[in-house]
Amino acid sequence: RIIITGAGGQIGIELTTTLREIYGVENVLPTDIKEPTHEALAGKPFETLDVRDHARMVEIVKDFQPDTIMHMAALLSATCEKDPFLAWDINMHGLVNALEVAREFKLKFFAPSSIAAFGDSTPKDNTPQVTIQRPNTMYGVTKVSAELLCDYYHTKFGVDTRGLRFPGIISHVQEPGGGTTDYAVEIYFEAIRNGRYTSFIDKDTYMDMMFMDDAIAAINKLMSADGSKLKDRNAFNVSAMSIEPEMVAAEIRKHIPDFELSYDVDPVRQGIAGSWPNQIDSTEAREQWGFDPQYDLAKMTETMLEAIKNK
Ligand code: VAH
């Protein structure tokens, strides 16, 4: 039985629906700070939970009695820069509560990290699993801190914590909010809606990305892996592709020939993107638990455009 925090978010919604297909609606309890509006969650079991409210989290866990917690609640990179202290409160206070509940009730624990856990001094190409991590964004600071704290709870208290350093996640079910990689989602929606897109990230800005289905499959594969065989835990590099805006536009033009891409670069998000790797190495994830993404840029583009057209 699985409890999910931040279930109304970009990953949370599709994680909830996929886990319900696998384990049954009654064995998955999505929670979030406000009632869900998305039709995928509406009308099914749900609890409101502000992850900063430890007592409320304990109350829900005692009642639902999960064996696993998937802690997805966090603010994303650009939002964190707008209010760094709120970001620390939600991303870290929420995490400590979730880890404490996992320790107290012996829950298996998942939390996503991000390529944002790397900074300017990190090798930008083939970024290894274990390397320098000195991010200069509040989001990145919370992600590195989270990775270290999750490993600490595993070594110190024996909590079965596992995590993934996600790249930009591309999906058509729920548009993301407040991320730096959001351009790679917006471009598809705008291509269908208007045949053109103005990107806030500049050309030749390479970032790792992955289609949502591969992200959800990676979470399930990692959580099902034999824990005794994991050399690493928090968190694994995972990526399906390294792309920049012109590459996405060229792929879209195979379906919408007169698609136009222009630029109005946002210095804040461009600065964040520039501090992240160009392309990370997912070898450890592949070797330790069989990470195997199925979507490349061509297949992701075809899937995204088809799904958005049919919305
Ligand atoms: C963000 N989508 O842009 C998230 C993610 C690697 C990017 O962490 O902040």
Short mmCIF file of C-alpha atoms and ligand atoms in Angstrom, two decimals:
data_model
loop_
_atom_site.label_atom_id
_atom_site.label_comp_id
_atom_site.label_asym_id
_atom_site.label_seq_id
_atom_site.Cartn_x
_atom_site.Cartn_y
_atom_site.Cartn_z
CA ARG A 1 0.00 0.00 0.00
CA ILE A 2 1.47 3.34 -1.14
CA ILE A 3 0.95 6.93 0.03
CA ILE A 4 2.00 9.69 -2.38
CA THR A 5 2.67 13.32 -1.40
CA GLY A 6 2.46 16.05 -4.04
CA ALA A 7 0.14 13.76 -6.02
CA GLY A 8 -1.39 16.70 -7.90
CA GLY A 9 1.92 17.65 -9.48
CA GLN A 10 3.32 16.88 -12.95
CA ILE A 11 4.82 13.51 -11.93
CA GLY A 12 2.42 12.88 -9.02
CA ILE A 13 -0.70 12.60 -11.16
CA GLU A 14 0.70 10.02 -13.56
CA LEU A 15 2.49 8.17 -10.77
CA THR A 16 -0.85 7.87 -8.96
CA THR A 17 -2.74 6.58 -12.00
CA THR A 18 -0.01 4.10 -12.95
CA LEU A 19 0.34 2.73 -9.40
CA ARG A 20 -3.45 2.36 -9.16
CA GLU A 21 -3.41 0.29 -12.37
CA ILE A 22 -0.71 -1.94 -10.87
CA TYR A 23 -1.83 -2.22 -7.23
CA GLY A 24 -5.51 -1.23 -7.30
CA VAL A 25 -7.23 2.06 -6.44
CA GLU A 26 -7.75 1.05 -2.81
CA ASN A 27 -4.00 0.48 -2.28
CA VAL A 28 -2.79 3.90 -3.42
CA LEU A 29 -3.53 7.08 -1.44
CA PRO A 30 -2.68 10.34 -3.23
CA THR A 31 -2.29 13.43 -1.04
CA ASP A 32 -1.56 17.06 -1.82
CA ILE A 33 -1.93 20.50 -0.29
CA LYS A 34 -5.19 21.13 -2.13
CA GLU A 35 -8.02 19.02 -3.53
CA PRO A 36 -7.24 17.59 -7.00
CA THR A 37 -8.84 19.24 -10.02
CA HIS A 38 -7.41 16.86 -12.67
CA GLU A 39 -9.99 14.29 -13.79
CA ALA A 40 -7.42 11.49 -13.25
CA LEU A 41 -7.67 12.02 -9.48
CA ALA A 42 -11.08 13.62 -8.94
CA GLY A 43 -13.72 11.42 -7.34
CA LYS A 44 -11.26 8.82 -6.06
CA PRO A 45 -9.67 8.41 -2.58
CA PHE A 46 -7.59 11.48 -1.70
CA GLU A 47 -6.41 13.31 1.43
CA THR A 48 -5.31 16.93 1.80
CA LEU A 49 -1.84 17.16 3.31
CA ASP A 50 0.63 20.02 3.66
CA VAL A 51 3.88 18.05 4.01
CA ARG A 52 5.08 20.61 6.55
CA ASP A 53 2.34 19.34 8.92
CA HIS A 54 3.97 16.34 10.64
CA ALA A 55 0.99 15.56 12.88
CA ARG A 56 -1.36 15.42 9.88
CA MET A 57 1.07 13.18 8.00
CA VAL A 58 1.25 10.79 10.98
CA GLU A 59 -2.56 10.81 11.25
CA ILE A 60 -2.96 9.84 7.57
CA VAL A 61 -0.26 7.13 7.76
CA LYS A 62 -1.78 5.61 10.92
CA ASP A 63 -5.16 5.49 9.21
CA PHE A 64 -4.09 4.26 5.75
CA GLN A 65 -1.24 2.00 6.98
CA PRO A 66 0.96 2.12 3.84
CA ASP A 67 4.17 0.15 3.43
CA THR A 68 5.65 2.71 1.06
CA ILE A 69 5.76 6.53 0.85
CA MET A 70 6.56 8.32 -2.40
CA HIS A 71 7.44 11.87 -1.48
CA MET A 72 6.83 13.98 -4.58
CA ALA A 73 5.87 17.29 -2.93
CA ALA A 74 8.39 20.06 -3.71
CA LEU A 75 8.73 23.41 -5.43
CA LEU A 76 10.66 23.38 -8.73
CA SER A 77 13.73 25.36 -9.76
CA ALA A 78 12.36 28.66 -11.04
CA THR A 79 9.72 28.87 -8.30
CA CYS A 80 12.37 28.25 -5.65
CA GLU A 81 14.40 31.23 -6.87
CA LYS A 82 11.36 33.48 -6.41
CA ASP A 83 11.02 32.58 -2.72
CA PRO A 84 14.09 30.64 -1.54
CA PHE A 85 13.02 30.51 2.11
CA LEU A 86 9.59 29.08 1.30
CA ALA A 87 11.41 26.63 -0.99
CA TRP A 88 13.68 25.48 1.85
CA ASP A 89 10.67 25.14 4.16
CA ILE A 90 8.58 23.04 1.77
CA ASN A 91 11.40 21.04 0.14
CA MET A 92 13.35 20.29 3.35
CA HIS A 93 10.85 20.54 6.23
CA GLY A 94 8.47 18.40 4.13
CA LEU A 95 11.24 15.91 3.43
CA VAL A 96 12.26 15.58 7.08
CA ASN A 97 8.63 14.88 8.02
CA ALA A 98 8.36 12.23 5.30
CA LEU A 99 11.65 10.60 6.34
CA GLU A 100 10.65 10.65 10.02
CA VAL A 101 7.33 8.99 9.17
CA ALA A 102 9.18 6.39 7.06
CA ARG A 103 11.51 5.72 9.99
CA GLU A 104 8.74 5.58 12.61
CA PHE A 105 6.39 3.37 10.56
CA LYS A 106 9.12 1.39 8.73
CA LEU A 107 8.02 2.52 5.26
CA LYS A 108 9.92 2.04 2.02
CA PHE A 109 10.80 5.55 0.82
CA PHE A 110 11.14 7.25 -2.59
CA ALA A 111 11.93 10.89 -3.29
CA PRO A 112 12.99 12.43 -6.63
CA SER A 113 16.24 14.32 -6.91
CA SER A 114 17.20 16.17 -10.08
CA ILE A 115 20.03 17.05 -12.43
CA ALA A 116 19.68 20.34 -10.54
CA ALA A 117 21.69 18.64 -7.78
CA PHE A 118 24.74 19.42 -9.96
CA GLY A 119 26.32 22.84 -10.39
CA ASP A 120 28.82 24.79 -12.49
CA SER A 121 31.84 22.87 -11.12
CA THR A 122 30.27 19.50 -12.01
CA PRO A 123 31.61 17.85 -15.23
CA LYS A 124 29.02 18.91 -17.82
CA ASP A 125 29.30 15.93 -20.19
CA ASN A 126 28.89 12.28 -19.21
CA THR A 127 28.29 13.53 -15.67
CA PRO A 128 29.08 10.52 -13.45
CA GLN A 129 26.96 9.07 -10.67
CA VAL A 130 29.45 10.18 -8.00
CA THR A 131 30.95 13.62 -8.65
CA ILE A 132 31.14 17.23 -7.44
CA GLN A 133 27.75 18.62 -6.39
CA ARG A 134 27.85 22.37 -5.65
CA PRO A 135 24.62 23.78 -7.14
CA ASN A 136 24.05 27.52 -6.76
CA THR A 137 20.23 27.46 -6.94
CA MET A 138 18.05 27.01 -3.85
CA TYR A 139 16.32 24.12 -5.66
CA GLY A 140 19.68 22.47 -6.22
CA VAL A 141 20.72 23.10 -2.60
CA THR A 142 17.52 21.38 -1.41
CA LYS A 143 18.11 18.47 -3.83
CA VAL A 144 21.70 17.84 -2.72
CA SER A 145 20.65 18.20 0.92
CA ALA A 146 17.79 15.77 0.30
CA GLU A 147 20.10 13.22 -1.30
CA LEU A 148 22.49 13.37 1.66
CA LEU A 149 19.68 13.21 4.23
CA CYS A 150 18.03 10.24 2.47
CA ASP A 151 21.36 8.37 2.43
CA TYR A 152 21.83 9.27 6.12
CA TYR A 153 18.42 7.83 7.03
CA HIS A 154 19.40 4.65 5.22
CA THR A 155 22.82 4.21 6.85
CA LYS A 156 21.86 5.55 10.30
CA PHE A 157 18.30 4.23 10.74
CA GLY A 158 18.09 1.48 8.13
CA VAL A 159 15.25 3.20 6.23
CA ASP A 160 14.97 1.77 2.70
CA THR A 161 15.37 5.12 0.90
CA ARG A 162 15.78 5.26 -2.88
CA GLY A 163 15.90 8.20 -5.31
CA LEU A 164 16.33 9.23 -8.94
CA ARG A 165 18.08 12.34 -10.29
CA PHE A 166 15.40 13.22 -12.83
CA PRO A 167 16.13 15.25 -15.97
CA GLY A 168 13.40 17.43 -17.42
CA ILE A 169 10.24 15.34 -17.58
CA ILE A 170 8.07 15.75 -20.66
CA SER A 171 4.36 14.94 -20.42
CA HIS A 172 1.00 15.89 -21.89
CA VAL A 173 -1.31 14.91 -19.00
CA GLN A 174 -0.46 17.71 -16.59
CA GLU A 175 1.64 20.70 -17.68
CA PRO A 176 4.46 21.38 -15.17
CA GLY A 177 4.73 24.60 -13.21
CA GLY A 178 7.78 26.61 -12.25
CA GLY A 179 10.44 24.47 -13.88
CA THR A 180 13.37 25.44 -16.07
CA THR A 181 12.83 22.52 -18.46
CA ASP A 182 9.18 23.47 -18.96
CA TYR A 183 10.04 24.96 -22.37
CA ALA A 184 10.31 21.38 -23.67
CA VAL A 185 6.68 20.75 -22.67
CA GLU A 186 5.25 24.13 -23.68
CA ILE A 187 6.79 23.85 -27.17
CA TYR A 188 4.58 20.85 -27.99
CA PHE A 189 1.37 22.43 -26.69
CA GLU A 190 2.12 25.68 -28.56
CA ALA A 191 3.03 23.79 -31.74
CA ILE A 192 -0.46 22.28 -31.81
CA ARG A 193 -2.28 25.38 -30.55
CA ASN A 194 -0.47 28.10 -32.57
CA GLY A 195 2.09 26.48 -34.89
CA ARG A 196 4.82 28.52 -33.23
CA TYR A 197 6.65 28.87 -29.90
CA THR A 198 8.85 31.49 -28.26
CA SER A 199 11.39 29.74 -26.06
CA PHE A 200 12.65 31.20 -22.76
CA ILE A 201 15.69 28.91 -23.02
CA ASP A 202 18.27 29.76 -25.70
CA LYS A 203 19.31 27.56 -28.64
CA ASP A 204 22.27 25.22 -28.04
CA THR A 205 21.35 24.96 -24.33
CA TYR A 206 21.59 21.20 -23.87
CA MET A 207 19.70 19.57 -21.00
CA ASP A 208 18.81 16.00 -20.17
CA MET A 209 15.17 15.06 -20.69
CA MET A 210 12.90 12.02 -20.42
CA PHE A 211 9.33 11.22 -21.41
CA MET A 212 6.96 10.75 -18.45
CA ASP A 213 6.26 7.07 -19.15
CA ASP A 214 9.98 6.33 -18.83
CA ALA A 215 10.16 8.33 -15.60
CA ILE A 216 7.28 6.41 -14.01
CA ALA A 217 8.72 3.09 -15.23
CA ALA A 218 12.08 4.03 -13.71
CA ILE A 219 10.48 4.74 -10.31
CA ASN A 220 8.70 1.37 -10.37
CA LYS A 221 11.80 -0.51 -11.52
CA LEU A 222 13.99 1.08 -8.84
CA MET A 223 11.43 0.46 -6.10
CA SER A 224 11.04 -3.19 -7.14
CA ALA A 225 14.79 -3.82 -7.30
CA ASP A 226 16.50 -6.02 -4.68
CA GLY A 227 17.77 -3.44 -2.18
CA SER A 228 20.70 -5.64 -1.15
CA LYS A 229 22.14 -5.29 -4.65
CA LEU A 230 22.04 -1.45 -4.77
CA LYS A 231 25.50 0.15 -4.47
CA ASP A 232 23.92 3.62 -4.66
CA ARG A 233 20.58 4.88 -3.36
CA ASN A 234 20.14 8.66 -3.37
CA ALA A 235 20.13 9.30 -6.10
CA PHE A 236 20.59 7.59 -9.44
CA ASN A 237 21.37 9.54 -12.63
CA VAL A 238 18.64 8.76 -15.17
CA SER A 239 18.21 10.35 -18.60
CA ALA A 240 16.83 9.32 -22.00
CA MET A 241 18.17 12.14 -24.17
CA SER A 242 20.18 15.37 -24.21
CA ILE A 243 18.41 18.00 -26.30
CA GLU A 244 18.24 21.74 -27.03
CA PRO A 245 15.35 23.81 -28.47
CA GLU A 246 16.39 23.64 -32.17
CA MET A 247 16.51 19.83 -32.02
CA VAL A 248 12.96 19.72 -30.68
CA ALA A 249 11.76 22.18 -33.36
CA ALA A 250 13.37 20.11 -36.13
CA GLU A 251 11.59 16.98 -34.85
CA ILE A 252 8.25 18.85 -34.59
CA ARG A 253 8.65 20.05 -38.21
CA LYS A 254 8.58 16.42 -39.35
CA HIS A 255 4.91 16.55 -38.26
CA ILE A 256 4.13 20.30 -38.56
CA PRO A 257 6.38 21.50 -41.43
CA ASP A 258 5.83 25.24 -40.96
CA PHE A 259 6.35 25.23 -37.18
CA GLU A 260 8.23 28.41 -36.16
CA LEU A 261 10.55 28.69 -33.15
CA SER A 262 11.69 32.05 -31.81
CA TYR A 263 13.48 33.14 -28.61
CA ASP A 264 12.84 35.50 -25.73
CA VAL A 265 15.43 34.24 -23.29
CA ASP A 266 14.62 34.50 -19.57
CA PRO A 267 17.94 35.32 -17.88
CA VAL A 268 16.95 33.63 -14.59
CA ARG A 269 15.94 30.29 -16.10
CA GLN A 270 18.73 30.48 -18.70
CA GLY A 271 21.17 30.95 -15.82
CA ILE A 272 19.73 27.94 -14.01
CA ALA A 273 19.87 25.80 -17.18
CA GLY A 274 23.46 26.88 -17.83
CA SER A 275 24.51 25.64 -14.39
CA TRP A 276 23.19 22.13 -15.08
CA PRO A 277 24.99 19.36 -17.00
CA ASN A 278 24.57 18.98 -20.76
CA GLN A 279 24.33 15.20 -20.58
CA ILE A 280 24.53 12.88 -17.55
CA ASP A 281 25.72 9.27 -17.49
CA SER A 282 22.99 6.76 -16.52
CA THR A 283 25.30 3.70 -16.53
CA GLU A 284 24.91 2.95 -12.80
CA ALA A 285 21.10 2.96 -13.08
CA ARG A 286 21.27 0.63 -16.09
CA GLU A 287 23.71 -1.76 -14.40
CA GLN A 288 22.31 -1.78 -10.84
CA TRP A 289 18.55 -2.08 -11.54
CA GLY A 290 17.97 -2.22 -15.32
CA PHE A 291 17.05 1.37 -16.21
CA ASP A 292 16.01 1.20 -19.88
CA PRO A 293 14.19 4.23 -21.33
CA GLN A 294 12.00 3.50 -24.39
CA TYR A 295 11.37 7.03 -25.73
CA ASP A 296 13.89 8.96 -27.81
CA LEU A 297 13.20 12.47 -29.16
CA ALA A 298 11.45 11.17 -32.29
CA LYS A 299 9.11 8.80 -30.43
CA MET A 300 8.45 11.35 -27.65
CA THR A 301 7.60 14.05 -30.20
CA GLU A 302 5.22 11.80 -32.11
CA THR A 303 3.51 10.74 -28.85
CA MET A 304 3.26 14.28 -27.43
CA LEU A 305 1.84 15.85 -30.60
CA GLU A 306 -0.68 13.04 -31.10
CA ALA A 307 -1.88 13.19 -27.47
CA ILE A 308 -2.19 16.99 -27.42
CA LYS A 309 -4.04 17.00 -30.74
CA ASN A 310 -6.56 14.57 -29.24
CA LYS A 311 -7.11 16.54 -26.01
C1 VAH B 1 12.76 21.87 -13.13
N1 VAH B 1 11.50 20.07 -14.18
O1 VAH B 1 12.84 22.35 -14.24
C2 VAH B 1 12.33 20.40 -13.03
C3 VAH B 1 13.55 19.49 -13.01
C4 VAH B 1 15.75 18.96 -14.09
C5 VAH B 1 14.56 19.85 -14.08
O2 VAH B 1 14.15 19.44 -11.76
O3 VAH B 1 12.99 22.51 -12.14
#
